[in-house]
Amino acid sequence: MNDMLKTTPDFSIGAAAALLSEHYGLSGTLSPLASERDQNFKVETSDGAFILKIVNAAEPEVESDFQTALLAHVTAHAGDLPVPHIRPTLSGTSLGHTTSPHGLDHRIRLVGWVVGQPLAETGRSDAALESLGRMLGRFDAALKGFMHPGALRDLDWDIRKAGRSAERLQHVASAEDRALLERFLKRFASLAPRLATLRAAVIHNDANDWNVLVDSADHDRISGLIDFGDALHAPVIAEVAIAAAYAGLDHADPIGAAAAIVRGFHAEYPLLEEEIDLLYDLIAMRLVTSVTISASRRSHTEDNPYLAISERPAWTLLRKLDRMNPRFATAILRKACGFEAAPGAHAVADWIAKNRKSLAPLLERPAATYPAALVPYGDPTHPMTVKSAAEQPGEAQAIWEDYCRDTGIALGIGPFGEARTVYAGDMFVSRFIENTRRTHHLGLDLFMPAGTKVFTPLPATVVSVEIEQDPLGYGCLIALRHEPEGCPPFVSLWGHLAHEAMQRLKAGDRLDAGALVGEMGAPAENGGWAPHLHLQLSTDTNLSATEILGVGEPRYLDVWAELFPDARTFAGIAEEFYQRQGRSHDEIVKLRHELLLPNLSISYDKPIKFVRGEGVWLIDDSGRAYLDCFNNVCHIGHAHPTVVEAMAKQAATLNTNTRYLHDNIVAYAERLTATLPKELTVAGFVNSGSEANSLALRMMRAHTGRENAIVLDWSYHGTTQELIDISPYKFRRKGGKGPKPHIHVATIPDSYHAPEDWPVEEHGKRFAESVAELIAAMRAKGEAPGFFIAESIPSVAGQVFLPDGYLKEVYRMVREAGGVCIADEVQVGFGRVGSHWWAFETQGIVPDIITMGKPIGDGHPLAAVVTTREVTDSFNNGMEYFNTFGGNPVSCAVGLAVLDVIESQDLRGNALAIGNHLMDAFRDMQKRYEVIGEVRGLGLFLGIELVSDRRTKAPATDFARAASNGARRRGVLMGTEGPHDNVLKMRPPMIFSKRDADHLIAVLEETFADVTRTLG
Ligand SMILES: Cc1ncc(COP(=O)(O)O)c(C=O)c1O
């Protein structure tokens, strides 16, 4: 130091002016600038302003050469960067030489004056810091290809040498402070090997806020970078770390400041994840270096109070950094660069979204099936929030329970990301941002009564089971690790549980999907809250259960959202819960009245607005999922992906009519007829069951030339007038005009209501006598039947299974009388009965015409008639049969897809197995509930007839209605049928699983118990 002082240049202003003129041919006004080691003059000339530097004679040549070469490189390759650009001497060199009056050799350099105000004097807005990051990024990018021997310096300020701070610890007086520094030094020692492998290049290495200039007119814009005295070859990330360390001094949000810098730098000079991952520690180590160098200097000089003052911000920042979770700080910095807050975070969220349908229910039943409402913690004035914030969980719980009782709500949801005022304690003070509290909920709360069991949706390994004692803490807290195939591992956190889990589970235990995790705890056990589960996911598997941040700062919500993705999908909550779309129920009802036919009916007193269908589920506009056991149109499940894909693909390719050749129609006809007896070979495609039946009637007329119809009582065959005419269910009820003369109604062959003295084995024959009588009556008038039409299992009549031999007998009689036999399979076809493709097959007959609809297209309007060659020949009388939409390529593609799925997934086998399971359960219920008169079913076509007296079989219509409504309230859809509306009717999709069936059984049980209680 002393040597340097002796060699410090002391040229007069006049001598300096002479040097300027001699070496640069410039003249102007010179004014001296402060410099510790060199002599600097600001020079104002007509060519602009410059700095003339006369270098200390003792400075090694390689150092001034290095700085000069560095600036020359920047000038050559990034001339627009606002750094001091070198003005060459008259002889074209970057450095000049002169000899002082003392006979010492000095190098001289003239550089352009960089305009601006030091950042130290202006505010460090986020924009200014991002601009600084950009400036450093551009500067370092310009230096990528630059190297110089002088860059390989041994400097304590080299981040790689930060470990040397350990040797200076002795100069730090306080043991506590030393311990603080040691913690950072220890972390640094473990990451130093990684640091050694990072990209290195020449960097500025000292972007403190005196070396950074700001545009005086716009303090958000960095206008210059100066002082290259500490430049060296070092890891590139050190540039960012150093700037961030200075930017964080006295900053309310030092990681936010670092994030702004790194964001700017990354935009100009893309950083690597492994670089960002070390940034938090490198920021700290710059400060550790700084405070230990100061301490060491202080110990060598007189106690200098100024030094202590200038160190204080660095110490304060170190203490702040020490209180932070480094993984969270790193997450913020990663996110600032556009990297995932935790590696794999997106993949976890994507995997859960993609596999959500295969997750086991987290509650006893899928969470979306419970009527749910938001818990009012987002409303600071709500009494429940007020009580919770005041740590009065009992009162808060009572408010919630009253609300649930009044509204029928069973599940309270506290959403991810909600701003809440309930977090009043000290533990919710931010460790990142001064004077800020953590207010935003990062978990998903599910409020249900204490004791409600919760189950893991995925297989898991128990990471930890512990009790957090703090008031407003988690109470019993469990962390599980999940490692599903094809997904990065992640953790689920289960808080506020009952303590019973402590005895049952321990770290390392394996849980299967659907296994019990715990029970929602009462306030005494759960940290003092109204009973609920705090469920949270963490994509950072290194965090311990108590490190996982349950509540976070809003500023970093985007970071927390990746570290702790919203658990809604994992928990099985439907998206629609969070966002209601479209018109309100009342508005739609009103518009229906104004705009639509008034005879359209709406199911239920309180109508449902469904917005999505998925497999066996229908989801309403509030996100509630209903188990669809009624709608047999979506035969293989709502929105079946195979069907949707086939439809979309064909629709995107071609849709025309049958007047052009296309593969689909013949392929479909081949496949469809292959499921039928060999006599039924010719298909006609239409768009609805009604059209199918109408076409069947045209065929019948062409074949027989007759009109006389024999129909079963209480049957329904379609909506056109000629079909209403053959549907007693319509013409005998409101608005109906009774049977037309050619309509002959046969008794419904309902074995359950057969006269008691009929032997069961004769039911078929005995009921067929009704048809015989009708034919005889026609014959007496010189007439004969044109046709007999019946559903193979009459449905609206109350899921009536025809007695054995019935159709055989009837078909024989009708055919003998010259009529044709039509089987309406619009409801019951396509394998629903499981044992056969077609329900008529259970009767051992072959119809002349079969009509199909509803399930054929899984919701797409498609229907068909299949008949014999004989009938077809009669129908082919010269008149063209054209149906604009019938048999179009899209419809046929859909039909093919439905057949593919039924066959490839053996859905007939499934229907039979699940149907048998349901029948067993219903029969078991029949033993316990007098009201169940008869259980009927085959495959997934099921009915339960309810009677108020098993002997008289008097219909229990009220019970049936109450049961259907009760099931709906519990989220299961079914209907009532039969002349007295006393038959519960179920036709669930063919993909109905054992779990779905058990859900239905459990709901029926609950409902029957409830209705029995209330109706007596
Ligand atoms: C047995 C039966 N046949 C025919 C139809 C008429 O079908 P669509 O409504 O498709 O015209 C129905 C409709 O409910 C039906 O149940």
Coordinates of N, CA and C in Angstrom, one line a residue, residues 873-988:
D873 N -87.1 -56.7 -49.7 CA -87.5 -56.8 -51.1 C -88.9 -56.2 -51.3
S874 N -89.8 -56.4 -50.3 CA -91.1 -55.8 -50.4 C -91.0 -54.3 -50.3
F875 N -90.1 -53.8 -49.5 CA -90.0 -52.3 -49.3 C -89.4 -51.7 -50.6
N876 N -88.6 -52.4 -51.3 CA -88.0 -51.9 -52.5 C -89.0 -51.8 -53.7
N877 N -89.9 -50.9 -53.6 CA -91.0 -50.9 -54.5 C -90.9 -49.8 -55.6
G878 N -89.6 -49.3 -55.7 CA -89.4 -48.3 -56.8 C -89.2 -46.9 -56.2
M879 N -89.8 -46.7 -55.0 CA -89.7 -45.3 -54.4 C -88.3 -45.2 -53.8
E880 N -87.6 -44.2 -54.1 CA -86.3 -44.0 -53.5 C -86.4 -43.8 -52.0
Y881 N -85.5 -44.5 -51.2 CA -85.4 -44.1 -49.8 C -84.2 -43.2 -49.6
F882 N -84.4 -42.0 -49.3 CA -83.3 -41.1 -49.0 C -83.4 -40.4 -47.7
N883 N -82.4 -40.4 -46.9 CA -82.4 -39.8 -45.6 C -81.2 -38.9 -45.5
T884 N -81.4 -37.6 -45.4 CA -80.3 -36.7 -45.6 C -79.1 -37.0 -44.7
F885 N -79.4 -37.2 -43.4 CA -78.3 -37.4 -42.5 C -78.0 -38.9 -42.2
G886 N -79.1 -39.7 -42.4 CA -78.9 -41.1 -42.0 C -77.8 -41.8 -42.7
G887 N -76.9 -42.4 -41.9 CA -75.8 -43.2 -42.5 C -74.7 -42.3 -43.0
N888 N -74.6 -41.1 -42.6 CA -73.5 -40.2 -43.0 C -72.2 -40.8 -42.5
P889 N -71.0 -40.4 -43.1 CA -69.7 -41.0 -42.7 C -69.4 -40.7 -41.2
V890 N -69.8 -39.5 -40.7 CA -69.5 -39.2 -39.3 C -70.3 -40.1 -38.4
S891 N -71.6 -40.3 -38.6 CA -72.4 -41.1 -37.8 C -71.9 -42.5 -37.8
C892 N -71.5 -43.0 -39.0 CA -71.1 -44.4 -39.1 C -69.7 -44.6 -38.4
A893 N -68.8 -43.6 -38.4 CA -67.6 -43.6 -37.7 C -67.8 -43.8 -36.2
V894 N -68.8 -43.0 -35.8 CA -69.2 -43.1 -34.3 C -69.7 -44.4 -34.0
G895 N -70.6 -44.9 -34.8 CA -71.2 -46.3 -34.6 C -70.1 -47.3 -34.5
L896 N -69.2 -47.2 -35.4 CA -68.1 -48.2 -35.4 C -67.3 -48.1 -34.1
A897 N -67.0 -46.9 -33.7 CA -66.2 -46.7 -32.5 C -66.9 -47.3 -31.3
V898 N -68.3 -47.1 -31.2 CA -69.0 -47.7 -30.1 C -68.9 -49.2 -30.1
L899 N -69.0 -49.8 -31.2 CA -68.9 -51.3 -31.3 C -67.5 -51.7 -30.9
D900 N -66.5 -50.9 -31.4 CA -65.1 -51.3 -31.0 C -64.9 -51.3 -29.5
V901 N -65.4 -50.3 -28.9 CA -65.2 -50.2 -27.4 C -66.0 -51.3 -26.7
I902 N -67.2 -51.6 -27.1 CA -68.0 -52.7 -26.4 C -67.2 -54.0 -26.6
E903 N -66.7 -54.2 -27.8 CA -66.1 -55.5 -28.0 C -64.7 -55.6 -27.4
S904 N -63.9 -54.5 -27.6 CA -62.5 -54.6 -27.1 C -62.4 -54.6 -25.6
Q905 N -63.4 -54.0 -25.0 CA -63.3 -53.9 -23.5 C -64.3 -54.9 -22.8
D906 N -64.8 -55.8 -23.6 CA -65.8 -56.8 -23.1 C -66.8 -56.1 -22.2
L907 N -67.4 -55.1 -22.7 CA -68.4 -54.4 -21.8 C -69.7 -55.2 -21.6
R908 N -69.9 -56.1 -22.5 CA -71.1 -57.0 -22.2 C -70.8 -57.8 -21.0
G909 N -69.6 -58.4 -20.9 CA -69.1 -59.1 -19.7 C -69.2 -58.3 -18.5
N910 N -68.8 -57.0 -18.6 CA -68.8 -56.1 -17.5 C -70.3 -55.9 -17.0
A911 N -71.1 -55.7 -18.0 CA -72.5 -55.4 -17.7 C -73.1 -56.5 -16.9
L912 N -72.8 -57.7 -17.3 CA -73.4 -58.9 -16.6 C -72.9 -59.0 -15.2
A913 N -71.5 -58.9 -15.1 CA -70.9 -59.0 -13.7 C -71.4 -58.0 -12.8
I914 N -71.4 -56.7 -13.2 CA -71.8 -55.6 -12.4 C -73.3 -55.7 -12.1
G915 N -74.0 -56.0 -13.1 CA -75.5 -56.2 -13.0 C -75.8 -57.2 -11.9
N916 N -75.1 -58.3 -12.0 CA -75.3 -59.4 -10.9 C -75.0 -58.9 -9.5
H917 N -73.9 -58.1 -9.5 CA -73.5 -57.6 -8.2 C -74.6 -56.6 -7.6
L918 N -75.1 -55.8 -8.5 CA -76.2 -54.9 -8.1 C -77.4 -55.7 -7.7
M919 N -77.8 -56.7 -8.5 CA -79.0 -57.4 -8.2 C -78.9 -58.1 -6.8
D920 N -77.7 -58.7 -6.6 CA -77.5 -59.3 -5.2 C -77.7 -58.3 -4.1
A921 N -77.1 -57.1 -4.3 CA -77.2 -56.0 -3.3 C -78.7 -55.6 -3.1
F922 N -79.4 -55.4 -4.3 CA -80.8 -55.0 -4.2 C -81.6 -56.1 -3.5
R923 N -81.3 -57.3 -3.8 CA -82.1 -58.4 -3.2 C -81.8 -58.5 -1.7
D924 N -80.6 -58.1 -1.4 CA -80.2 -58.1 0.1 C -81.0 -57.0 0.7
M925 N -81.2 -55.8 0.0 CA -81.9 -54.7 0.6 C -83.4 -55.1 0.7
Q926 N -83.9 -55.9 -0.2 CA -85.3 -56.4 -0.2 C -85.6 -57.1 1.1
K927 N -84.6 -57.8 1.6 CA -84.8 -58.5 2.9 C -85.0 -57.5 4.0
R928 N -84.4 -56.4 3.9 CA -84.5 -55.4 5.0 C -85.5 -54.3 4.8
Y929 N -86.0 -54.1 3.5 CA -87.0 -53.1 3.3 C -88.2 -53.7 2.7
E930 N -89.3 -53.7 3.5 CA -90.6 -54.2 3.1 C -91.1 -53.6 1.8
V931 N -90.7 -52.4 1.7 CA -91.2 -51.6 0.5 C -90.7 -52.1 -0.8
I932 N -89.7 -52.9 -0.8 CA -89.2 -53.5 -2.1 C -90.0 -54.7 -2.4
G933 N -90.9 -54.5 -3.4 CA -91.7 -55.6 -3.8 C -91.0 -56.6 -4.7
E934 N -90.3 -56.1 -5.7 CA -89.6 -57.0 -6.6 C -88.3 -56.2 -7.1
V935 N -87.3 -57.1 -7.2 CA -86.1 -56.6 -7.9 C -86.0 -57.3 -9.2
R936 N -85.8 -56.4 -10.3 CA -85.8 -57.0 -11.6 C -84.5 -56.5 -12.3
G937 N -83.9 -57.4 -13.1 CA -82.8 -56.9 -13.9 C -82.1 -57.9 -14.6
L938 N -81.4 -57.5 -15.7 CA -80.4 -58.3 -16.4 C -79.4 -57.4 -16.9
G939 N -78.1 -57.7 -16.6 CA -77.0 -56.8 -17.0 C -77.3 -55.5 -16.3
L940 N -77.2 -54.4 -17.1 CA -77.3 -53.1 -16.5 C -78.7 -52.5 -16.9
F941 N -79.7 -53.3 -16.9 CA -81.1 -52.8 -17.1 C -81.8 -53.3 -15.9
L942 N -82.1 -52.3 -15.0 CA -82.5 -52.8 -13.6 C -83.8 -52.0 -13.2
G943 N -84.6 -52.7 -12.4 CA -85.7 -52.0 -11.8 C -86.0 -52.5 -10.4
I944 N -86.5 -51.6 -9.5 CA -86.9 -52.1 -8.2 C -88.3 -51.6 -8.0
E945 N -89.2 -52.5 -7.9 CA -90.6 -52.1 -7.8 C -91.0 -51.9 -6.3
L946 N -91.5 -50.7 -6.0 CA -91.8 -50.4 -4.6 C -93.3 -50.5 -4.3
V947 N -93.6 -51.2 -3.3 CA -95.0 -51.4 -2.9 C -95.3 -51.0 -1.5
S948 N -96.5 -50.6 -1.2 CA -96.8 -50.2 0.2 C -97.2 -51.5 0.9
D949 N -97.6 -52.5 0.2 CA -98.0 -53.8 0.8 C -97.6 -54.9 -0.1
R950 N -96.7 -55.8 0.4 CA -96.2 -56.8 -0.5 C -97.3 -57.8 -1.0
R951 N -98.4 -57.9 -0.2 CA -99.4 -58.8 -0.5 C -100.3 -58.3 -1.6
T952 N -100.8 -57.0 -1.4 CA -101.6 -56.4 -2.4 C -100.8 -55.8 -3.6
K953 N -99.5 -55.6 -3.4 CA -98.7 -55.0 -4.4 C -99.1 -53.6 -4.7
A954 N -99.7 -53.0 -3.8 CA -100.2 -51.6 -4.0 C -98.9 -50.7 -4.2
P955 N -99.0 -49.8 -5.2 CA -97.8 -49.1 -5.5 C -97.4 -48.1 -4.4
A956 N -96.0 -48.0 -4.1 CA -95.5 -47.0 -3.1 C -94.9 -45.9 -3.9
T957 N -95.8 -45.2 -4.6 CA -95.4 -44.1 -5.5 C -94.6 -43.0 -4.8
D958 N -95.1 -42.6 -3.6 CA -94.5 -41.5 -2.8 C -93.1 -41.9 -2.4
F959 N -93.0 -43.2 -2.0 CA -91.6 -43.7 -1.6 C -90.7 -43.6 -2.8
A960 N -91.2 -44.1 -4.0 CA -90.3 -44.1 -5.2 C -89.9 -42.7 -5.5
R961 N -90.8 -41.7 -5.5 CA -90.4 -40.4 -5.8 C -89.4 -39.8 -4.8
A962 N -89.7 -40.1 -3.5 CA -88.8 -39.6 -2.5 C -87.4 -40.3 -2.6
A963 N -87.4 -41.6 -3.0 CA -86.1 -42.3 -3.1 C -85.3 -41.7 -4.3
S964 N -86.0 -41.4 -5.4 CA -85.3 -40.9 -6.6 C -84.8 -39.5 -6.3
N965 N -85.6 -38.7 -5.6 CA -85.1 -37.3 -5.2 C -84.0 -37.4 -4.1
G966 N -84.1 -38.3 -3.2 CA -83.1 -38.5 -2.2 C -81.8 -38.9 -2.8
A967 N -81.8 -39.8 -3.8 CA -80.6 -40.2 -4.5 C -80.0 -39.0 -5.2
R968 N -80.9 -38.3 -5.9 CA -80.4 -37.1 -6.6 C -79.7 -36.1 -5.6
R969 N -80.3 -35.9 -4.4 CA -79.7 -35.1 -3.4 C -78.3 -35.6 -3.0
R970 N -78.2 -36.9 -3.0 CA -76.9 -37.6 -2.7 C -76.0 -37.7 -3.9
G971 N -76.4 -37.2 -5.0 CA -75.6 -37.2 -6.2 C -75.7 -38.4 -7.1
V972 N -76.8 -39.1 -7.1 CA -77.0 -40.3 -7.9 C -78.3 -40.1 -8.7
L973 N -78.2 -40.3 -10.0 CA -79.3 -40.1 -10.9 C -80.0 -41.4 -11.2
M974 N -81.3 -41.5 -11.0 CA -82.1 -42.6 -11.4 C -83.5 -42.1 -11.7
G975 N -84.4 -43.0 -12.2 CA -85.7 -42.5 -12.5 C -86.8 -43.4 -11.9
T976 N -88.0 -42.9 -12.1 CA -89.1 -43.8 -11.7 C -89.9 -44.1 -13.0
E977 N -90.5 -45.3 -13.1 CA -91.3 -45.7 -14.2 C -92.4 -46.5 -13.8
G978 N -93.2 -46.9 -14.8 CA -94.3 -47.8 -14.6 C -95.6 -47.0 -14.5
P979 N -96.7 -47.7 -14.7 CA -98.0 -47.0 -14.7 C -98.2 -46.2 -13.4
H980 N -97.6 -46.6 -12.3 CA -97.8 -45.9 -11.1 C -96.6 -45.2 -10.6
D981 N -95.6 -45.1 -11.5 CA -94.4 -44.4 -11.2 C -93.8 -45.0 -9.9
N982 N -93.9 -46.2 -9.7 CA -93.4 -46.8 -8.4 C -92.2 -47.8 -8.7
V983 N -91.6 -47.7 -9.9 CA -90.5 -48.6 -10.2 C -89.2 -47.7 -10.3
L984 N -88.3 -48.0 -9.5 CA -87.0 -47.3 -9.6 C -86.3 -47.9 -10.8
K985 N -85.9 -47.0 -11.7 CA -85.3 -47.5 -13.0 C -83.8 -47.1 -13.1
M986 N -83.0 -48.0 -13.4 CA -81.5 -47.8 -13.5 C -81.0 -48.4 -14.7
R987 N -80.2 -47.5 -15.5 CA -79.6 -48.0 -16.7 C -78.2 -47.4 -16.8
P988 N -77.3 -47.7 -15.9 CA -76.0 -47.0 -15.9 C -75.2 -47.3 -17.1

